[in-house]
Amino acid sequence: MARIIVVTSGKGGVGKTTTSASIATGLALKGHKTVVIDFDVGLRNLDLLMGCERRVVYDFVNVINAEAELHQALIRDKRTENLAILPASQTRDKEALTLEGVEKVLNQLSKDFDFIVCDSPAGIEHGAMMALYFADEAIITTNPEVSSVRDSDRILGILQSRSRRAVENLEPVKEHLLLTRYNPDRVLRGEMLDIQDVEEILAIPLLGVIPESTAVLKASNQGVPVVCNNDSDAGQAYSDVVARFLGEEVPHRFLEPPKKGFLQRMFGGIG
Amino acid sequence: MNIMQLFRSRKAEGSAAIAKERLRIIVAHERGSRNGRDFLPAMERDILKVVQKYIAVQQECIDIKLDAQDGCSILEVNVQLPD
Ligand SMILES: Nc1ncnc2c1ncn2[C@@H]1O[C@H](COP(=O)(O)OP(=O)(O)OP(=O)(O)O)[C@@H](O)[C@H]1O
Ligand SMILES: [Mg+2]
């Protein structure tokens, strides 16, 4: 039986797909058989971030509609053993996903994989519901910014009342807070909510903090998940997140501005 | 006082503090209505009706707020009475 993990947020553009790509890759690098599914039907992007956009032949909707077999649609990752990608359809709309269809595919994947990572579309409508409904765990991707925090709280409400686990009165979905695009400099200047602020308001356990990083854009340019870049701050932060998700105790890093420019900031940053 | 404190002390003046306070209130409010307490607007209208039975007040003169702090919910009804 696979663990089903949804990466969700409500608000768009906060880093769900970046996170899904890196967490799925990270889990596979640790030896777990992992599949990552793009639920963003109509706006697929995961294939680009994973660097497999030219290998998409069939997609998630084709499988649901029995136009293709699951194994025909699954793309084996070239870099990482144990990793597969199920791309979204680019030509359909989100309504093409049905609970029955999604459940059938998840059940089938569950036989062969340890982890199923679901990259949710933005919003709280049909597509986001399909991505979160069957989840065992949820990674609530949040930016330290008012509308993102508020939307995360709404998604938490939906997980707690309308997910399968809620509806069937099972043990609740396990919630994790992932703070992304964190800018310690701006936090220090009082311009950005800090970790404690967000933790206090959402009141769920913190899985990790990913700093705002130039490495993320570079990684998406190249089609290589940023977790593969061991030299980068964001890459290391995602590796830590994966280890923590698997139960290892790893201290949080990158919460303070890089030490080097400190004097510079002291003399140049005031005012 | 070390340098970190110097920076922290400036924090309270930043807009992040305002963001946090606004979030605390709106999230408490929205959680309230999620937990089956979305009767607030209806109750607001009912309270207004009762008040208006005795005093001539306008809709704008009544302000109802549900806030939650330290595990305790506070319902605040403010009626601005005409002179
Ligand atoms: N830690 C980060 N540092 C810098 N840029 C980031 C970071 N995380 C994400 N981004 C950038 O933010 C943008 C949105 O990221 P991404 O596509 O992962 O978000 P999303 O939540 O999946 O968006 P959507 O809601 O549209 O699906 C991208 O341009 C990405 O490069
Ligand atoms: Mg996305």
mmCIF file of N, CA and C in Angstrom, chain A residues 141-214:
data_model
loop_
_atom_site.group_PDB
_atom_site.id
_atom_site.type_symbol
_atom_site.label_atom_id
_atom_site.label_comp_id
_atom_site.label_asym_id
_atom_site.label_seq_id
_atom_site.Cartn_x
_atom_site.Cartn_y
_atom_site.Cartn_z
ATOM 1 N N THR A 141 1.790 23.949 1.143
ATOM 2 C CA THR A 141 2.845 24.834 0.642
ATOM 3 C C THR A 141 2.389 26.278 0.802
ATOM 4 N N THR A 142 3.149 27.041 1.578
ATOM 5 C CA THR A 142 2.709 28.380 1.960
ATOM 6 C C THR A 142 3.852 29.380 1.808
ATOM 7 N N ASN A 143 3.540 30.541 1.252
ATOM 8 C CA ASN A 143 4.511 31.633 1.242
ATOM 9 C C ASN A 143 4.218 32.530 2.435
ATOM 10 N N PRO A 144 5.253 33.190 2.986
ATOM 11 C CA PRO A 144 5.039 34.058 4.154
ATOM 12 C C PRO A 144 4.372 35.358 3.743
ATOM 13 N N GLU A 145 3.099 35.275 3.426
ATOM 14 C CA GLU A 145 2.405 36.407 2.811
ATOM 15 C C GLU A 145 0.913 36.220 3.113
ATOM 16 N N VAL A 146 0.181 37.315 3.346
ATOM 17 C CA VAL A 146 -1.185 37.183 3.882
ATOM 18 C C VAL A 146 -2.126 36.305 3.065
ATOM 19 N N SER A 147 -2.194 36.511 1.747
ATOM 20 C CA SER A 147 -3.206 35.753 1.003
ATOM 21 C C SER A 147 -2.841 34.271 0.947
ATOM 22 N N SER A 148 -1.561 33.964 0.905
ATOM 23 C CA SER A 148 -1.162 32.562 0.879
ATOM 24 C C SER A 148 -1.503 31.863 2.200
ATOM 25 N N VAL A 149 -1.262 32.540 3.319
ATOM 26 C CA VAL A 149 -1.553 31.939 4.627
ATOM 27 C C VAL A 149 -3.059 31.721 4.787
ATOM 28 N N ARG A 150 -3.838 32.720 4.378
ATOM 29 C CA ARG A 150 -5.283 32.577 4.488
ATOM 30 C C ARG A 150 -5.789 31.410 3.631
ATOM 31 N N ASP A 151 -5.294 31.313 2.401
ATOM 32 C CA ASP A 151 -5.716 30.219 1.529
ATOM 33 C C ASP A 151 -5.299 28.864 2.095
ATOM 34 N N SER A 152 -4.117 28.814 2.701
ATOM 35 C CA SER A 152 -3.669 27.557 3.313
ATOM 36 C C SER A 152 -4.638 27.142 4.403
ATOM 37 N N ASP A 153 -5.114 28.103 5.161
ATOM 38 C CA ASP A 153 -6.061 27.772 6.224
ATOM 39 C C ASP A 153 -7.369 27.232 5.648
ATOM 40 N N ARG A 154 -7.789 27.781 4.518
ATOM 41 C CA ARG A 154 -9.011 27.270 3.880
ATOM 42 C C ARG A 154 -8.811 25.841 3.400
ATOM 43 N N ILE A 155 -7.649 25.580 2.807
ATOM 44 C CA ILE A 155 -7.352 24.213 2.351
ATOM 45 C C ILE A 155 -7.340 23.248 3.539
ATOM 46 N N LEU A 156 -6.792 23.700 4.663
ATOM 47 C CA LEU A 156 -6.790 22.849 5.862
ATOM 48 C C LEU A 156 -8.225 22.517 6.262
ATOM 49 N N GLY A 157 -9.104 23.510 6.184
ATOM 50 C CA GLY A 157 -10.513 23.285 6.504
ATOM 51 C C GLY A 157 -11.126 22.234 5.592
ATOM 52 N N ILE A 158 -10.780 22.290 4.319
ATOM 53 C CA ILE A 158 -11.323 21.325 3.352
ATOM 54 C C ILE A 158 -10.773 19.921 3.628
ATOM 55 N N LEU A 159 -9.469 19.842 3.914
ATOM 56 C CA LEU A 159 -8.875 18.540 4.248
ATOM 57 C C LEU A 159 -9.569 17.925 5.458
ATOM 58 N N GLN A 160 -9.927 18.776 6.411
ATOM 59 C CA GLN A 160 -10.507 18.286 7.658
ATOM 60 C C GLN A 160 -11.992 17.978 7.550
ATOM 61 N N SER A 161 -12.627 18.407 6.447
ATOM 62 C CA SER A 161 -14.064 18.147 6.366
ATOM 63 C C SER A 161 -14.487 17.388 5.107
ATOM 64 N N ARG A 162 -13.711 17.501 4.017
ATOM 65 C CA ARG A 162 -14.208 16.932 2.763
ATOM 66 C C ARG A 162 -13.286 15.928 2.098
ATOM 67 N N SER A 163 -12.148 15.620 2.724
ATOM 68 C CA SER A 163 -11.279 14.582 2.159
ATOM 69 C C SER A 163 -11.897 13.218 2.455
ATOM 70 N N ARG A 164 -11.399 12.181 1.802
ATOM 71 C CA ARG A 164 -11.933 10.835 2.035
ATOM 72 C C ARG A 164 -11.821 10.455 3.509
ATOM 73 N N ARG A 165 -10.644 10.753 4.096
ATOM 74 C CA ARG A 165 -10.437 10.410 5.497
ATOM 75 C C ARG A 165 -11.439 11.107 6.417
ATOM 76 N N ALA A 166 -11.813 12.335 6.068
ATOM 77 C CA ALA A 166 -12.795 13.049 6.885
ATOM 78 C C ALA A 166 -14.184 12.460 6.670
ATOM 79 N N VAL A 167 -14.535 12.265 5.401
ATOM 80 C CA VAL A 167 -15.875 11.792 5.065
ATOM 81 C C VAL A 167 -16.133 10.394 5.634
ATOM 82 N N GLU A 168 -15.083 9.545 5.593
ATOM 83 C CA GLU A 168 -15.258 8.169 6.077
ATOM 84 C C GLU A 168 -14.882 8.002 7.538
ATOM 85 N N ASN A 169 -14.681 9.131 8.231
ATOM 86 C CA ASN A 169 -14.359 9.105 9.664
ATOM 87 C C ASN A 169 -13.128 8.276 10.006
ATOM 88 N N LEU A 170 -12.117 8.358 9.149
ATOM 89 C CA LEU A 170 -10.860 7.645 9.407
ATOM 90 C C LEU A 170 -9.911 8.586 10.143
ATOM 91 N N GLU A 171 -8.733 8.067 10.458
ATOM 92 C CA GLU A 171 -7.713 8.920 11.057
ATOM 93 C C GLU A 171 -7.474 10.118 10.116
ATOM 94 N N PRO A 172 -7.421 11.344 10.657
ATOM 95 C CA PRO A 172 -7.338 12.523 9.778
ATOM 96 C C PRO A 172 -6.078 12.540 8.904
ATOM 97 N N VAL A 173 -6.159 13.285 7.827
ATOM 98 C CA VAL A 173 -5.008 13.482 6.951
ATOM 99 C C VAL A 173 -3.891 14.135 7.775
ATOM 100 N N LYS A 174 -2.665 13.598 7.646
ATOM 101 C CA LYS A 174 -1.545 14.160 8.387
ATOM 102 C C LYS A 174 -1.064 15.434 7.690
ATOM 103 N N GLU A 175 -1.068 16.528 8.418
ATOM 104 C CA GLU A 175 -0.762 17.831 7.808
ATOM 105 C C GLU A 175 0.665 18.272 8.107
ATOM 106 N N HIS A 176 1.313 18.816 7.072
ATOM 107 C CA HIS A 176 2.671 19.348 7.233
ATOM 108 C C HIS A 176 2.715 20.750 6.646
ATOM 109 N N LEU A 177 3.360 21.653 7.350
ATOM 110 C CA LEU A 177 3.542 23.003 6.814
ATOM 111 C C LEU A 177 4.898 23.101 6.132
ATOM 112 N N LEU A 178 4.873 23.530 4.868
ATOM 113 C CA LEU A 178 6.129 23.797 4.163
ATOM 114 C C LEU A 178 6.130 25.267 3.761
ATOM 115 N N LEU A 179 7.019 26.014 4.374
ATOM 116 C CA LEU A 179 7.117 27.437 4.087
ATOM 117 C C LEU A 179 8.109 27.607 2.947
ATOM 118 N N THR A 180 7.661 28.179 1.829
ATOM 119 C CA THR A 180 8.577 28.331 0.690
ATOM 120 C C THR A 180 8.752 29.806 0.341
ATOM 121 N N ARG A 181 9.794 30.073 -0.431
ATOM 122 C CA ARG A 181 10.150 31.436 -0.850
ATOM 123 C C ARG A 181 10.365 32.332 0.364
ATOM 124 N N TYR A 182 10.994 31.748 1.375
ATOM 125 C CA TYR A 182 11.257 32.474 2.612
ATOM 126 C C TYR A 182 12.489 33.355 2.419
ATOM 127 N N ASN A 183 12.355 34.606 2.789
ATOM 128 C CA ASN A 183 13.468 35.541 2.610
ATOM 129 C C ASN A 183 13.916 36.085 3.971
ATOM 130 N N PRO A 184 14.940 35.466 4.570
ATOM 131 C CA PRO A 184 15.358 35.825 5.931
ATOM 132 C C PRO A 184 15.727 37.305 6.075
ATOM 133 N N ASP A 185 16.273 37.885 5.019
ATOM 134 C CA ASP A 185 16.615 39.308 5.055
ATOM 135 C C ASP A 185 15.386 40.163 5.313
ATOM 136 N N ARG A 186 14.346 39.871 4.569
ATOM 137 C CA ARG A 186 13.124 40.669 4.695
ATOM 138 C C ARG A 186 12.425 40.390 6.016
ATOM 139 N N VAL A 187 12.544 39.157 6.511
ATOM 140 C CA VAL A 187 11.965 38.837 7.818
ATOM 141 C C VAL A 187 12.665 39.662 8.892
ATOM 142 N N LEU A 188 13.983 39.728 8.801
ATOM 143 C CA LEU A 188 14.778 40.474 9.768
ATOM 144 C C LEU A 188 14.400 41.956 9.760
ATOM 145 N N ARG A 189 14.045 42.446 8.589
ATOM 146 C CA ARG A 189 13.668 43.850 8.488
ATOM 147 C C ARG A 189 12.210 44.089 8.869
ATOM 148 N N GLY A 190 11.513 42.997 9.235
ATOM 149 C CA GLY A 190 10.114 43.156 9.635
ATOM 150 C C GLY A 190 9.178 43.347 8.467
ATOM 151 N N GLU A 191 9.634 42.995 7.267
ATOM 152 C CA GLU A 191 8.783 43.189 6.085
ATOM 153 C C GLU A 191 8.028 41.925 5.714
ATOM 154 N N MET A 192 8.412 40.816 6.331
ATOM 155 C CA MET A 192 7.813 39.538 5.935
ATOM 156 C C MET A 192 7.479 38.742 7.190
ATOM 157 N N LEU A 193 6.324 38.055 7.155
ATOM 158 C CA LEU A 193 5.934 37.184 8.264
ATOM 159 C C LEU A 193 7.071 36.213 8.558
ATOM 160 N N ASP A 194 7.355 35.935 9.816
ATOM 161 C CA ASP A 194 8.404 34.965 10.099
ATOM 162 C C ASP A 194 7.801 33.586 10.357
ATOM 163 N N ILE A 195 8.680 32.597 10.550
ATOM 164 C CA ILE A 195 8.225 31.209 10.677
ATOM 165 C C ILE A 195 7.228 31.059 11.823
ATOM 166 N N GLN A 196 7.563 31.663 12.970
ATOM 167 C CA GLN A 196 6.687 31.527 14.140
ATOM 168 C C GLN A 196 5.307 32.125 13.869
ATOM 169 N N ASP A 197 5.273 33.259 13.184
ATOM 170 C CA ASP A 197 3.979 33.886 12.857
ATOM 171 C C ASP A 197 3.082 32.898 12.102
ATOM 172 N N VAL A 198 3.637 32.303 11.051
ATOM 173 C CA VAL A 198 2.836 31.412 10.205
ATOM 174 C C VAL A 198 2.459 30.139 10.968
ATOM 175 N N GLU A 199 3.418 29.604 11.729
ATOM 176 C CA GLU A 199 3.140 28.396 12.523
ATOM 177 C C GLU A 199 2.016 28.661 13.517
ATOM 178 N N GLU A 200 2.074 29.824 14.132
ATOM 179 C CA GLU A 200 1.087 30.187 15.146
ATOM 180 C C GLU A 200 -0.309 30.281 14.527
ATOM 181 N N ILE A 201 -0.395 30.882 13.354
ATOM 182 C CA ILE A 201 -1.709 31.089 12.741
ATOM 183 C C ILE A 201 -2.270 29.777 12.186
ATOM 184 N N LEU A 202 -1.462 29.002 11.509
ATOM 185 C CA LEU A 202 -1.983 27.775 10.901
ATOM 186 C C LEU A 202 -2.024 26.610 11.889
ATOM 187 N N ALA A 203 -1.177 26.671 12.905
ATOM 188 C CA ALA A 203 -1.182 25.655 13.969
ATOM 189 C C ALA A 203 -1.054 24.225 13.454
ATOM 190 N N ILE A 204 -0.127 24.012 12.517
ATOM 191 C CA ILE A 204 0.212 22.645 12.098
ATOM 192 C C ILE A 204 1.734 22.503 12.148
ATOM 193 N N PRO A 205 2.239 21.262 12.280
ATOM 194 C CA PRO A 205 3.677 21.084 12.440
ATOM 195 C C PRO A 205 4.475 21.507 11.204
ATOM 196 N N LEU A 206 5.608 22.111 11.456
ATOM 197 C CA LEU A 206 6.475 22.612 10.393
ATOM 198 C C LEU A 206 7.345 21.484 9.839
ATOM 199 N N LEU A 207 7.213 21.245 8.530
ATOM 200 C CA LEU A 207 8.048 20.228 7.890
ATOM 201 C C LEU A 207 9.363 20.840 7.415
ATOM 202 N N GLY A 208 9.306 22.083 6.978
ATOM 203 C CA GLY A 208 10.538 22.692 6.494
ATOM 204 C C GLY A 208 10.343 24.093 5.970
ATOM 205 N N VAL A 209 11.477 24.734 5.704
ATOM 206 C CA VAL A 209 11.490 26.089 5.170
ATOM 207 C C VAL A 209 12.411 26.097 3.954
ATOM 208 N N ILE A 210 11.875 26.518 2.815
ATOM 209 C CA ILE A 210 12.691 26.616 1.602
ATOM 210 C C ILE A 210 12.963 28.096 1.334
ATOM 211 N N PRO A 211 14.223 28.483 1.292
ATOM 212 C CA PRO A 211 14.487 29.902 1.077
ATOM 213 C C PRO A 211 14.171 30.339 -0.346
ATOM 214 N N GLU A 212 13.856 31.608 -0.514
ATOM 215 C CA GLU A 212 13.793 32.195 -1.851
ATOM 216 C C GLU A 212 15.179 32.014 -2.457
ATOM 217 N N SER A 213 15.232 31.447 -3.649
ATOM 218 C CA SER A 213 16.554 31.084 -4.166
ATOM 219 C C SER A 213 16.627 31.186 -5.683
ATOM 220 N N THR A 214 17.741 31.704 -6.180
ATOM 221 C CA THR A 214 17.930 31.790 -7.629
ATOM 222 C C THR A 214 18.108 30.398 -8.225
#
